[in-house]
Structures are given as structure tokens and as C-alpha cells.
Amino acid sequence: MSRWVLVAGASRGIGRAAAQLLLEEGRSVVASARGEAALREAFANVGEDQVKIVPFDFSRVEDLEGYAAEVTGLTGGLSGMLYSAGIQKTLPLTQSKFALAEEIFRVNAFAAFELTRLFAKKGAYAPNGTSFVLISSLAAHEGALGTALYGASKGALEGFIPAAASELAAKKIRLNSLILGTVKTDMSMRFIGKMSEGQKKSLLAEYPLGLGEPEDAAHFIAYLLSEKARWITGQTFTLDGGHSVRVVYTAKEGG
Ligand SMILES: NC(=O)c1ccc[n+]([C@@H]2O[C@H](COP(=O)([O-])OP(=O)(O)OC[C@H]3O[C@@H](n4cnc5c(N)ncnc54)[C@H](OP(=O)(O)O)[C@@H]3O)[C@@H](O)[C@H]2O)c1
């Protein structure tokens, strides 16, 4: 059985934490992102039989066929893929022109669709069981100012899951996605860094279990990518430290 899992966005944050956990669990990883130096630094202590560094800019959606062929040549086919590459650009809707929409959708959504399609071709996946995981965001469900295009790109991922999963089930390929609340990474820290002290306090108050660590997402991702999750497909799971069930209103005593 193929041990190989492609991790798109493996150089930092959630992708890096998931890749490291997968390696600890004995899987092998194809690590991709744009920055080759960051990828090499992240996996400096891992042997070449366990990790293949394949730098790539996933906004180049038209070139993904060649990329997928290269990955298939290196691995002989994938048993899993985590698509964690993503960009978050916040801008008021009235200033969010089509070029920005295209930039965001290329990386956050179109590349994920195209990779799912390409790695579902014969010879590119393990026929005895393969799992793909895509990463969505609470931004697709909440109204954080300036995140309309980012939220839309994540909503597109969630909309892709049910029909694609039902088509791929015949090939024993499972497809699921995660809605993540705020996880402490470079991406979220940039977003939080622009907030006032009051806004930061309100954000923290919205997370009963605190903000997430990359490992909190990585453990669930590794489970979905494992054979243990062999009966799970077409689902979108929420991991948000209790954000969705926080107390939003408390009646006065006796009220
Ligand atoms: N952190 C959160 O709170 C949070 C919440 C909800 C959802 N998410 C989602 O979770 C995923 C991971 O986020 P993160 O917080 O781990 O972000 P991060 O720390 O900024 O890491 C993003 C990763 O994606 C790669 N990447 C970005 N653009 C790329 C491109 N054009 N081509 C190839 N690789 C690219 C980055 O490497 P290079 O820059 O070198 O390319 C990096 O490895 C994203 O899809 C994000 O939207 C995050």
C-alpha cells in the first residue's frame, strides 16, 4: 500500500504540523508550497525516502497536470492528500475587484478542485483506499468584515465535497473537509495583528477552549487520512474550540 501523502502548504502552520505528525506515524510526505527554502528547513532532519520536497505555486492552476504527473512519478501514486495551501486577503467588498477574487479562488479553491480531479486518475491514487482532506474556514459561515471573497472561496470547497465524494467513492477515494476556527499560525497572527486590543479580547472571549494550535487540527487531519476513517466521506467537520456553541446570551437570574 502506498504510504505517500501529498501535503500542499507544508512549509508552515497547519500543513507543516500535519506533515510532521504523518511522518511520526510512519507515512511518507510529498511537501509542497512556493518557498523551497522554508520547505527544506521544515523537513531538514527527514530522509529522502520519507519526504520529497516539490516546490510549486498552486495559483498556477493551468500547470497542475505537469505537477501531478511529477508527484505520481516520484511516489507511484498517493494514499492521501491534504490541501492546506491558502491565502487570506481582507479588504472591504467595494474594493475587492475581480483580480483579487481570481487570485484568492485560484489558490484556495480551483487548485484544490483540480488536484482532486488529477489524483483521482488511474495510477495516481492507491486503489485499496485513499483519502483527501480540504481545509475550509469559519469565514464561510460568519460575517467577519473584509472576508467576503476569502469566505466565498472556502464555501466553494464545502460545496465541492458532497458530489465529488459521491463520485469518488467507487474508487475507494474518500473526500472530506474541515471548517477551522482561529488556529495560531502566521496567517491568523497577521489578521489578529491588525486588531485593536479590545477586538483581540473579544476574539479570545469567543473561544471557550482558547485559540487552536496547529497540532489540534493536525490530529484530526491525520485521522481522516488514515484507514481508521475508512467509513467517512463527503463530510465537513467543524473544529473551533467551542466557538460555535459559546454562550451568546445569558438571561438575568430569574429572567
Ligand atoms: N490559521 C487559521 O486560523 C485558519 C482558520 C481557518 C482556515 N484556515 C486555512 O487553513 C489553511 C492553512 O492555513 P495556515 O494558517 O496554516 O496558513 P499559513 O501559516 O499562512 O500557511 C499557508 C501555507 O500555504 C502555502 N501557500 C500559500 N500560497 C500558496 C501558493 N500560491 N502555492 C503554494 N503554496 C502556497 C504557504 O507556503 P508559501 O507561502 O511558501 O507558498 C504555507 O505553507 C489555509 O487554507 C487557511 O485558509 C486557517
PDB file of C-alpha atoms and ligand atoms in Angstrom:
ATOM      1  CA  MET A   1       0.000   0.000   0.000  1.00  0.00           C
ATOM      2  CA  SER A   2       1.215   3.490  -0.828  1.00  0.00           C
ATOM      3  CA  ARG A   3       2.418   5.399   2.211  1.00  0.00           C
ATOM      4  CA  TRP A   4       2.598   8.690   0.351  1.00  0.00           C
ATOM      5  CA  VAL A   5       0.541  11.707   1.331  1.00  0.00           C
ATOM      6  CA  LEU A   6       0.751  14.990  -0.551  1.00  0.00           C
ATOM      7  CA  VAL A   7       0.674  17.968   1.801  1.00  0.00           C
ATOM      8  CA  ALA A   8       0.014  21.191  -0.094  1.00  0.00           C
ATOM      9  CA  GLY A   9       1.065  24.115   2.098  1.00  0.00           C
ATOM     10  CA  ALA A  10       3.569  22.049   4.098  1.00  0.00           C
ATOM     11  CA  SER A  11       6.084  24.793   4.882  1.00  0.00           C
ATOM     12  CA  ARG A  12       4.180  26.491   7.718  1.00  0.00           C
ATOM     13  CA  GLY A  13       1.216  26.386  10.025  1.00  0.00           C
ATOM     14  CA  ILE A  14      -1.392  23.638   9.835  1.00  0.00           C
ATOM     15  CA  GLY A  15       0.112  21.905   6.793  1.00  0.00           C
ATOM     16  CA  ARG A  16       3.539  21.689   8.400  1.00  0.00           C
ATOM     17  CA  ALA A  17       2.130  20.349  11.693  1.00  0.00           C
ATOM     18  CA  ALA A  18       0.064  17.737   9.824  1.00  0.00           C
ATOM     19  CA  ALA A  19       3.042  16.679   7.691  1.00  0.00           C
ATOM     20  CA  GLN A  20       5.201  16.250  10.783  1.00  0.00           C
ATOM     21  CA  LEU A  21       2.547  14.168  12.522  1.00  0.00           C
ATOM     22  CA  LEU A  22       2.087  11.977   9.438  1.00  0.00           C
ATOM     23  CA  LEU A  23       5.853  11.376   9.343  1.00  0.00           C
ATOM     24  CA  GLU A  24       5.802  10.403  13.034  1.00  0.00           C
ATOM     25  CA  GLU A  25       3.024   7.941  12.194  1.00  0.00           C
ATOM     26  CA  GLY A  26       5.196   6.285   9.552  1.00  0.00           C
ATOM     27  CA  ARG A  27       3.620   7.855   6.446  1.00  0.00           C
ATOM     28  CA  SER A  28       5.766   9.466   3.764  1.00  0.00           C
ATOM     29  CA  VAL A  29       5.104  13.008   2.625  1.00  0.00           C
ATOM     30  CA  VAL A  30       5.342  14.998  -0.586  1.00  0.00           C
ATOM     31  CA  ALA A  31       5.812  18.511   0.792  1.00  0.00           C
ATOM     32  CA  SER A  32       4.781  21.427  -1.427  1.00  0.00           C
ATOM     33  CA  ALA A  33       4.492  25.196  -1.114  1.00  0.00           C
ATOM     34  CA  ARG A  34       6.055  28.085  -3.010  1.00  0.00           C
ATOM     35  CA  GLY A  35       9.060  28.659  -0.742  1.00  0.00           C
ATOM     36  CA  GLU A  36      11.667  25.940  -1.289  1.00  0.00           C
ATOM     37  CA  ALA A  37      13.987  27.189   1.479  1.00  0.00           C
ATOM     38  CA  ALA A  38      11.188  27.063   4.078  1.00  0.00           C
ATOM     39  CA  LEU A  39      10.241  23.538   2.961  1.00  0.00           C
ATOM     40  CA  ARG A  40      13.857  22.348   3.196  1.00  0.00           C
ATOM     41  CA  GLU A  41      14.208  23.924   6.634  1.00  0.00           C
ATOM     42  CA  ALA A  42      10.924  22.359   7.858  1.00  0.00           C
ATOM     43  CA  PHE A  43      11.995  18.832   6.880  1.00  0.00           C
ATOM     44  CA  ALA A  44      15.769  19.159   7.296  1.00  0.00           C
ATOM     45  CA  ASN A  45      16.025  16.110   9.556  1.00  0.00           C
ATOM     46  CA  VAL A  46      13.912  13.761   7.448  1.00  0.00           C
ATOM     47  CA  GLY A  47      15.359  11.257   4.980  1.00  0.00           C
ATOM     48  CA  GLU A  48      14.615  11.392   1.243  1.00  0.00           C
ATOM     49  CA  ASP A  49      12.799   8.062   1.384  1.00  0.00           C
ATOM     50  CA  GLN A  50      10.293   9.716   3.748  1.00  0.00           C
ATOM     51  CA  VAL A  51       9.874  13.192   2.317  1.00  0.00           C
ATOM     52  CA  LYS A  52      10.020  14.585  -1.206  1.00  0.00           C
ATOM     53  CA  ILE A  53      10.228  18.363  -1.499  1.00  0.00           C
ATOM     54  CA  VAL A  54       8.340  19.568  -4.578  1.00  0.00           C
ATOM     55  CA  PRO A  55       8.061  23.384  -4.546  1.00  0.00           C
ATOM     56  CA  PHE A  56       5.093  24.663  -6.521  1.00  0.00           C
ATOM     57  CA  ASP A  57       2.887  27.736  -6.773  1.00  0.00           C
ATOM     58  CA  PHE A  58      -0.682  26.413  -6.696  1.00  0.00           C
ATOM     59  CA  SER A  59      -2.037  29.603  -8.258  1.00  0.00           C
ATOM     60  CA  ARG A  60      -0.604  28.124 -11.498  1.00  0.00           C
ATOM     61  CA  VAL A  61      -3.737  26.007 -11.908  1.00  0.00           C
ATOM     62  CA  GLU A  62      -3.068  25.505 -15.647  1.00  0.00           C
ATOM     63  CA  ASP A  63       0.249  23.765 -14.816  1.00  0.00           C
ATOM     64  CA  LEU A  64      -1.123  21.353 -12.217  1.00  0.00           C
ATOM     65  CA  GLU A  65      -1.293  18.481 -14.682  1.00  0.00           C
ATOM     66  CA  GLY A  66       2.520  18.510 -15.004  1.00  0.00           C
ATOM     67  CA  TYR A  67       2.881  18.855 -11.225  1.00  0.00           C
ATOM     68  CA  ALA A  68       0.563  15.873 -10.589  1.00  0.00           C
ATOM     69  CA  ALA A  69       2.497  13.793 -13.138  1.00  0.00           C
ATOM     70  CA  GLU A  70       5.758  14.655 -11.339  1.00  0.00           C
ATOM     71  CA  VAL A  71       4.301  13.689  -7.933  1.00  0.00           C
ATOM     72  CA  THR A  72       2.912  10.439  -9.332  1.00  0.00           C
ATOM     73  CA  GLY A  73       6.299   9.651 -10.881  1.00  0.00           C
ATOM     74  CA  LEU A  74       8.044  10.224  -7.545  1.00  0.00           C
ATOM     75  CA  THR A  75       5.583   8.228  -5.434  1.00  0.00           C
ATOM     76  CA  GLY A  76       3.892   5.677  -7.680  1.00  0.00           C
ATOM     77  CA  GLY A  77       0.532   7.083  -6.509  1.00  0.00           C
ATOM     78  CA  LEU A  78      -0.860   8.770  -3.406  1.00  0.00           C
ATOM     79  CA  SER A  79      -2.747   7.263  -0.485  1.00  0.00           C
ATOM     80  CA  GLY A  80      -3.710  10.718   0.742  1.00  0.00           C
ATOM     81  CA  MET A  81      -3.706  14.444   0.152  1.00  0.00           C
ATOM     82  CA  LEU A  82      -4.099  17.384   2.499  1.00  0.00           C
ATOM     83  CA  TYR A  83      -4.821  20.616   0.683  1.00  0.00           C
ATOM     84  CA  SER A  84      -3.797  23.227   3.270  1.00  0.00           C
ATOM     85  CA  ALA A  85      -2.343  25.850   0.912  1.00  0.00           C
ATOM     86  CA  GLY A  86      -4.309  29.037   1.209  1.00  0.00           C
ATOM     87  CA  ILE A  87      -4.222  32.819   1.271  1.00  0.00           C
ATOM     88  CA  GLN A  88      -6.311  35.218   3.288  1.00  0.00           C
ATOM     89  CA  LYS A  89      -6.633  38.764   1.989  1.00  0.00           C
ATOM     90  CA  THR A  90      -9.013  41.044   3.835  1.00  0.00           C
ATOM     91  CA  LEU A  91     -10.443  44.051   2.042  1.00  0.00           C
ATOM     92  CA  PRO A  92     -13.839  45.782   2.070  1.00  0.00           C
ATOM     93  CA  LEU A  93     -16.119  44.313  -0.572  1.00  0.00           C
ATOM     94  CA  THR A  94     -16.354  47.576  -2.538  1.00  0.00           C
ATOM     95  CA  GLN A  95     -12.566  47.474  -3.043  1.00  0.00           C
ATOM     96  CA  SER A  96     -12.401  43.742  -3.797  1.00  0.00           C
ATOM     97  CA  LYS A  97     -12.035  43.723  -7.565  1.00  0.00           C
ATOM     98  CA  PHE A  98     -12.298  40.699  -9.838  1.00  0.00           C
ATOM     99  CA  ALA A  99      -8.489  40.302  -9.999  1.00  0.00           C
ATOM    100  CA  LEU A 100      -8.431  39.762  -6.230  1.00  0.00           C
ATOM    101  CA  ALA A 101     -11.305  37.287  -6.442  1.00  0.00           C
ATOM    102  CA  GLU A 102      -9.385  35.342  -9.079  1.00  0.00           C
ATOM    103  CA  GLU A 103      -6.150  35.411  -7.061  1.00  0.00           C
ATOM    104  CA  ILE A 104      -7.902  34.072  -3.952  1.00  0.00           C
ATOM    105  CA  PHE A 105     -10.026  31.480  -5.750  1.00  0.00           C
ATOM    106  CA  ARG A 106      -7.075  30.111  -7.722  1.00  0.00           C
ATOM    107  CA  VAL A 107      -5.124  29.116  -4.609  1.00  0.00           C
ATOM    108  CA  ASN A 108      -7.938  28.453  -2.134  1.00  0.00           C
ATOM    109  CA  ALA A 109     -10.413  26.631  -4.366  1.00  0.00           C
ATOM    110  CA  PHE A 110      -9.552  25.987  -8.042  1.00  0.00           C
ATOM    111  CA  ALA A 111      -6.218  24.273  -7.303  1.00  0.00           C
ATOM    112  CA  ALA A 112      -7.929  22.025  -4.732  1.00  0.00           C
ATOM    113  CA  PHE A 113     -10.603  21.013  -7.269  1.00  0.00           C
ATOM    114  CA  GLU A 114      -8.004  20.361  -9.955  1.00  0.00           C
ATOM    115  CA  LEU A 115      -5.681  18.335  -7.701  1.00  0.00           C
ATOM    116  CA  THR A 116      -8.620  16.225  -6.528  1.00  0.00           C
ATOM    117  CA  ARG A 117      -9.502  15.541 -10.169  1.00  0.00           C
ATOM    118  CA  LEU A 118      -5.924  14.801 -11.240  1.00  0.00           C
ATOM    119  CA  PHE A 119      -5.100  12.490  -8.318  1.00  0.00           C
ATOM    120  CA  ALA A 120      -8.334  10.564  -8.887  1.00  0.00           C
ATOM    121  CA  LYS A 121      -6.973   9.340 -12.230  1.00  0.00           C
ATOM    122  CA  LYS A 122      -5.947   5.713 -12.579  1.00  0.00           C
ATOM    123  CA  GLY A 123      -2.373   5.185 -11.382  1.00  0.00           C
ATOM    124  CA  ALA A 124      -2.304   8.433  -9.377  1.00  0.00           C
ATOM    125  CA  TYR A 125      -4.005   7.047  -6.239  1.00  0.00           C
ATOM    126  CA  ALA A 126      -3.878   3.846  -4.195  1.00  0.00           C
ATOM    127  CA  PRO A 127      -6.748   1.591  -5.355  1.00  0.00           C
ATOM    128  CA  ASN A 128      -7.139  -0.043  -1.933  1.00  0.00           C
ATOM    129  CA  GLY A 129      -8.069   3.209  -0.157  1.00  0.00           C
ATOM    130  CA  THR A 130      -7.176   6.878  -0.481  1.00  0.00           C
ATOM    131  CA  SER A 131      -8.237   9.947   1.489  1.00  0.00           C
ATOM    132  CA  PHE A 132      -8.277  13.625   0.525  1.00  0.00           C
ATOM    133  CA  VAL A 133      -8.815  16.452   3.048  1.00  0.00           C
ATOM    134  CA  LEU A 134      -9.502  20.094   2.176  1.00  0.00           C
ATOM    135  CA  ILE A 135      -9.407  22.984   4.659  1.00  0.00           C
ATOM    136  CA  SER A 136     -12.317  25.384   4.913  1.00  0.00           C
ATOM    137  CA  SER A 137     -12.886  28.165   7.434  1.00  0.00           C
ATOM    138  CA  LEU A 138     -15.489  29.695   9.723  1.00  0.00           C
ATOM    139  CA  ALA A 139     -15.180  32.666   7.364  1.00  0.00           C
ATOM    140  CA  ALA A 140     -17.571  30.818   5.029  1.00  0.00           C
ATOM    141  CA  HIS A 141     -20.218  30.941   7.767  1.00  0.00           C
ATOM    142  CA  GLU A 142     -19.644  34.154   9.705  1.00  0.00           C
ATOM    143  CA  GLY A 143     -19.570  37.798   8.787  1.00  0.00           C
ATOM    144  CA  ALA A 144     -16.057  38.936   9.700  1.00  0.00           C
ATOM    145  CA  LEU A 145     -15.551  42.289   7.966  1.00  0.00           C
ATOM    146  CA  GLY A 146     -13.402  42.200   4.849  1.00  0.00           C
ATOM    147  CA  THR A 147     -13.548  38.440   4.349  1.00  0.00           C
ATOM    148  CA  ALA A 148     -16.303  38.094   1.713  1.00  0.00           C
ATOM    149  CA  LEU A 149     -14.015  36.746  -1.038  1.00  0.00           C
ATOM    150  CA  TYR A 150     -11.973  34.571   1.312  1.00  0.00           C
ATOM    151  CA  GLY A 151     -15.191  33.171   2.829  1.00  0.00           C
ATOM    152  CA  ALA A 152     -16.623  32.591  -0.651  1.00  0.00           C
ATOM    153  CA  SER A 153     -13.531  30.638  -1.718  1.00  0.00           C
ATOM    154  CA  LYS A 154     -13.859  28.406   1.367  1.00  0.00           C
ATOM    155  CA  GLY A 155     -17.610  27.993   0.818  1.00  0.00           C
ATOM    156  CA  ALA A 156     -16.759  26.771  -2.689  1.00  0.00           C
ATOM    157  CA  LEU A 157     -14.635  23.984  -1.164  1.00  0.00           C
ATOM    158  CA  GLU A 158     -17.517  22.888   1.047  1.00  0.00           C
ATOM    159  CA  GLY A 159     -19.913  22.904  -1.911  1.00  0.00           C
ATOM    160  CA  PHE A 160     -17.490  20.725  -3.858  1.00  0.00           C
ATOM    161  CA  ILE A 161     -17.358  17.980  -1.243  1.00  0.00           C
ATOM    162  CA  PRO A 162     -20.709  16.103  -1.437  1.00  0.00           C
ATOM    163  CA  ALA A 163     -20.960  15.448  -5.186  1.00  0.00           C
ATOM    164  CA  ALA A 164     -17.228  14.897  -5.672  1.00  0.00           C
ATOM    165  CA  ALA A 165     -17.133  12.477  -2.725  1.00  0.00           C
ATOM    166  CA  SER A 166     -20.046  10.501  -4.075  1.00  0.00           C
ATOM    167  CA  GLU A 167     -18.356  10.208  -7.495  1.00  0.00           C
ATOM    168  CA  LEU A 168     -15.018   9.172  -5.986  1.00  0.00           C
ATOM    169  CA  ALA A 169     -16.426   6.586  -3.561  1.00  0.00           C
ATOM    170  CA  ALA A 170     -16.464   3.971  -6.344  1.00  0.00           C
ATOM    171  CA  LYS A 171     -12.667   4.334  -6.490  1.00  0.00           C
ATOM    172  CA  LYS A 172     -12.366   3.999  -2.689  1.00  0.00           C
ATOM    173  CA  ILE A 173     -11.256   7.620  -2.547  1.00  0.00           C
ATOM    174  CA  ARG A 174     -12.706   9.486   0.447  1.00  0.00           C
ATOM    175  CA  LEU A 175     -13.074  13.259   0.400  1.00  0.00           C
ATOM    176  CA  ASN A 176     -13.775  15.390   3.468  1.00  0.00           C
ATOM    177  CA  SER A 177     -13.215  18.941   4.623  1.00  0.00           C
ATOM    178  CA  LEU A 178     -12.664  20.770   7.887  1.00  0.00           C
ATOM    179  CA  ILE A 179     -14.076  24.095   8.956  1.00  0.00           C
ATOM    180  CA  LEU A 180     -11.437  25.576  11.228  1.00  0.00           C
ATOM    181  CA  GLY A 181     -11.836  28.354  13.749  1.00  0.00           C
ATOM    182  CA  THR A 182      -8.830  30.507  14.572  1.00  0.00           C
ATOM    183  CA  VAL A 183      -5.633  28.453  14.793  1.00  0.00           C
ATOM    184  CA  LYS A 184      -2.403  30.154  15.852  1.00  0.00           C
ATOM    185  CA  THR A 185      -0.353  30.386  12.655  1.00  0.00           C
ATOM    186  CA  ASP A 186       1.347  33.126  10.622  1.00  0.00           C
ATOM    187  CA  MET A 187      -1.919  33.629   8.706  1.00  0.00           C
ATOM    188  CA  SER A 188      -4.132  34.211  11.737  1.00  0.00           C
ATOM    189  CA  MET A 189      -1.463  36.207  13.579  1.00  0.00           C
ATOM    190  CA  ARG A 190      -1.294  38.642  10.633  1.00  0.00           C
ATOM    191  CA  PHE A 191      -5.094  39.021  10.828  1.00  0.00           C
ATOM    192  CA  ILE A 192      -5.117  39.396  14.627  1.00  0.00           C
ATOM    193  CA  GLY A 193      -2.129  41.758  14.470  1.00  0.00           C
ATOM    194  CA  LYS A 194      -4.334  44.355  12.728  1.00  0.00           C
ATOM    195  CA  MET A 195      -6.930  44.273  15.553  1.00  0.00           C
ATOM    196  CA  SER A 196      -7.257  46.741  18.416  1.00  0.00           C
ATOM    197  CA  GLU A 197      -6.665  45.432  21.957  1.00  0.00           C
ATOM    198  CA  GLY A 198     -10.458  45.441  22.522  1.00  0.00           C
ATOM    199  CA  GLN A 199     -11.073  43.405  19.369  1.00  0.00           C
ATOM    200  CA  LYS A 200      -8.414  40.872  20.401  1.00  0.00           C
ATOM    201  CA  LYS A 201     -10.078  40.487  23.776  1.00  0.00           C
ATOM    202  CA  SER A 202     -13.487  39.915  22.157  1.00  0.00           C
ATOM    203  CA  LEU A 203     -12.000  37.325  19.797  1.00  0.00           C
ATOM    204  CA  LEU A 204     -10.457  35.372  22.676  1.00  0.00           C
ATOM    205  CA  ALA A 205     -13.755  35.540  24.581  1.00  0.00           C
ATOM    206  CA  GLU A 206     -15.415  33.795  21.614  1.00  0.00           C
ATOM    207  CA  TYR A 207     -13.239  30.681  22.071  1.00  0.00           C
ATOM    208  CA  PRO A 208     -14.209  28.789  25.255  1.00  0.00           C
ATOM    209  CA  LEU A 209     -11.272  26.393  24.745  1.00  0.00           C
ATOM    210  CA  GLY A 210      -8.906  29.120  23.575  1.00  0.00           C
ATOM    211  CA  LEU A 211      -7.452  29.563  20.092  1.00  0.00           C
ATOM    212  CA  GLY A 212      -6.275  26.383  18.381  1.00  0.00           C
ATOM    213  CA  GLU A 213      -2.721  25.149  17.961  1.00  0.00           C
ATOM    214  CA  PRO A 214      -1.759  23.722  14.534  1.00  0.00           C
ATOM    215  CA  GLU A 215      -1.480  20.283  16.208  1.00  0.00           C
ATOM    216  CA  ASP A 216      -5.169  20.449  17.238  1.00  0.00           C
ATOM    217  CA  ALA A 217      -6.109  20.405  13.560  1.00  0.00           C
ATOM    218  CA  ALA A 218      -3.278  18.035  12.588  1.00  0.00           C
ATOM    219  CA  HIS A 219      -4.502  15.159  14.782  1.00  0.00           C
ATOM    220  CA  PHE A 220      -7.945  15.171  13.210  1.00  0.00           C
ATOM    221  CA  ILE A 221      -6.454  15.510   9.729  1.00  0.00           C
ATOM    222  CA  ALA A 222      -4.158  12.516  10.332  1.00  0.00           C
ATOM    223  CA  TYR A 223      -7.174  10.512  11.491  1.00  0.00           C
ATOM    224  CA  LEU A 224      -9.174  11.379   8.350  1.00  0.00           C
ATOM    225  CA  LEU A 225      -6.155  10.465   6.219  1.00  0.00           C
ATOM    226  CA  SER A 226      -5.826   7.099   7.956  1.00  0.00           C
ATOM    227  CA  GLU A 227      -7.555   3.782   7.328  1.00  0.00           C
ATOM    228  CA  LYS A 228      -9.318   4.225  10.685  1.00  0.00           C
ATOM    229  CA  ALA A 229     -11.607   6.735   8.939  1.00  0.00           C
ATOM    230  CA  ARG A 230     -12.398   4.335   6.093  1.00  0.00           C
ATOM    231  CA  TRP A 231     -16.208   4.740   6.532  1.00  0.00           C
ATOM    232  CA  ILE A 232     -16.178   8.545   6.440  1.00  0.00           C
ATOM    233  CA  THR A 233     -16.625  10.518   3.245  1.00  0.00           C
ATOM    234  CA  GLY A 234     -18.446  13.563   1.907  1.00  0.00           C
ATOM    235  CA  GLN A 235     -18.383  15.335   5.276  1.00  0.00           C
ATOM    236  CA  THR A 236     -17.383  18.752   6.525  1.00  0.00           C
ATOM    237  CA  PHE A 237     -16.363  18.791  10.199  1.00  0.00           C
ATOM    238  CA  THR A 238     -16.046  21.826  12.456  1.00  0.00           C
ATOM    239  CA  LEU A 239     -13.035  22.228  14.779  1.00  0.00           C
ATOM    240  CA  ASP A 240     -13.325  25.524  16.597  1.00  0.00           C
ATOM    241  CA  GLY A 241     -12.564  25.256  20.311  1.00  0.00           C
ATOM    242  CA  GLY A 242     -16.248  25.591  21.188  1.00  0.00           C
ATOM    243  CA  HIS A 243     -16.698  28.828  19.223  1.00  0.00           C
ATOM    244  CA  SER A 244     -19.960  27.670  17.604  1.00  0.00           C
ATOM    245  CA  VAL A 245     -21.529  26.696  20.929  1.00  0.00           C
ATOM    246  CA  ARG A 246     -20.276  29.624  23.003  1.00  0.00           C
ATOM    247  CA  VAL A 247     -22.742  31.340  25.279  1.00  0.00           C
ATOM    248  CA  VAL A 248     -24.039  34.266  23.274  1.00  0.00           C
ATOM    249  CA  TYR A 249     -26.743  35.364  25.682  1.00  0.00           C
ATOM    250  CA  THR A 250     -27.257  34.691  29.371  1.00  0.00           C
ATOM    251  CA  ALA A 251     -30.629  35.547  30.883  1.00  0.00           C
ATOM    252  CA  LYS A 252     -30.559  37.523  34.122  1.00  0.00           C
ATOM    253  CA  GLU A 253     -31.160  35.430  37.187  1.00  0.00           C
ATOM    254  CA  GLY A 254     -34.876  34.785  37.424  1.00  0.00           C
ATOM    255  CA  GLY A 255     -35.397  36.382  33.982  1.00  0.00           C
TER     256      GLY A 255
HETATM  257  N1  LIG B   1      -4.965  29.668  10.800  1.00  0.00           N
HETATM  258  C1  LIG B   1      -6.269  29.785  10.899  1.00  0.00           C
HETATM  259  O1  LIG B   1      -6.805  30.356  11.848  1.00  0.00           O
HETATM  260  C2  LIG B   1      -7.164  29.181   9.825  1.00  0.00           C
HETATM  261  C3  LIG B   1      -8.539  29.164  10.065  1.00  0.00           C
HETATM  262  C4  LIG B   1      -9.383  28.616   9.117  1.00  0.00           C
HETATM  263  C5  LIG B   1      -8.846  28.087   7.961  1.00  0.00           C
HETATM  264  N2  LIG B   1      -7.502  28.133   7.731  1.00  0.00           N
HETATM  265  C6  LIG B   1      -6.994  27.583   6.476  1.00  0.00           C
HETATM  266  O2  LIG B   1      -6.035  26.602   6.775  1.00  0.00           O
HETATM  267  C7  LIG B   1      -5.074  26.520   5.721  1.00  0.00           C
HETATM  268  C8  LIG B   1      -3.680  26.649   6.320  1.00  0.00           C
HETATM  269  O3  LIG B   1      -3.584  27.922   6.938  1.00  0.00           O
HETATM  270  P1  LIG B   1      -2.387  28.326   7.906  1.00  0.00           P
HETATM  271  O4  LIG B   1      -2.989  29.127   8.977  1.00  0.00           O
HETATM  272  O5  LIG B   1      -1.557  27.145   8.204  1.00  0.00           O
HETATM  273  O6  LIG B   1      -1.626  29.343   6.923  1.00  0.00           O
HETATM  274  P2  LIG B   1      -0.074  29.736   6.780  1.00  0.00           P
HETATM  275  O7  LIG B   1       0.625  29.552   8.070  1.00  0.00           O
HETATM  276  O8  LIG B   1      -0.071  31.062   6.125  1.00  0.00           O
HETATM  277  O9  LIG B   1       0.455  28.621   5.741  1.00  0.00           O
HETATM  278  C9  LIG B   1      -0.044  28.611   4.430  1.00  0.00           C
HETATM  279  C10 LIG B   1       0.708  27.573   3.640  1.00  0.00           C
HETATM  280  O10 LIG B   1       0.217  27.618   2.288  1.00  0.00           O
HETATM  281  C11 LIG B   1       1.310  27.854   1.403  1.00  0.00           C
HETATM  282  N3  LIG B   1       0.850  28.632   0.251  1.00  0.00           N
HETATM  283  C12 LIG B   1       0.238  29.850   0.265  1.00  0.00           C
HETATM  284  N4  LIG B   1       0.022  30.253  -1.003  1.00  0.00           N
HETATM  285  C13 LIG B   1       0.497  29.272  -1.812  1.00  0.00           C
HETATM  286  C14 LIG B   1       0.588  29.117  -3.233  1.00  0.00           C
HETATM  287  N5  LIG B   1       0.167  30.052  -4.097  1.00  0.00           N
HETATM  288  N6  LIG B   1       1.158  27.987  -3.710  1.00  0.00           N
HETATM  289  C15 LIG B   1       1.638  27.033  -2.865  1.00  0.00           C
HETATM  290  N7  LIG B   1       1.578  27.130  -1.541  1.00  0.00           N
HETATM  291  C16 LIG B   1       1.020  28.244  -1.027  1.00  0.00           C
HETATM  292  C17 LIG B   1       2.351  28.592   2.256  1.00  0.00           C
HETATM  293  O11 LIG B   1       3.675  28.486   1.775  1.00  0.00           O
HETATM  294  P3  LIG B   1       4.323  29.576   0.747  1.00  0.00           P
HETATM  295  O12 LIG B   1       3.908  30.926   1.229  1.00  0.00           O
HETATM  296  O13 LIG B   1       5.798  29.323   0.794  1.00  0.00           O
HETATM  297  O14 LIG B   1       3.770  29.252  -0.588  1.00  0.00           O
HETATM  298  C18 LIG B   1       2.208  27.838   3.570  1.00  0.00           C
HETATM  299  O15 LIG B   1       2.895  26.615   3.505  1.00  0.00           O
HETATM  300  C19 LIG B   1      -5.433  27.648   4.766  1.00  0.00           C
HETATM  301  O16 LIG B   1      -6.187  27.139   3.696  1.00  0.00           O
HETATM  302  C20 LIG B   1      -6.293  28.582   5.588  1.00  0.00           C
HETATM  303  O17 LIG B   1      -7.181  29.321   4.798  1.00  0.00           O
HETATM  304  C21 LIG B   1      -6.652  28.668   8.642  1.00  0.00           C
END
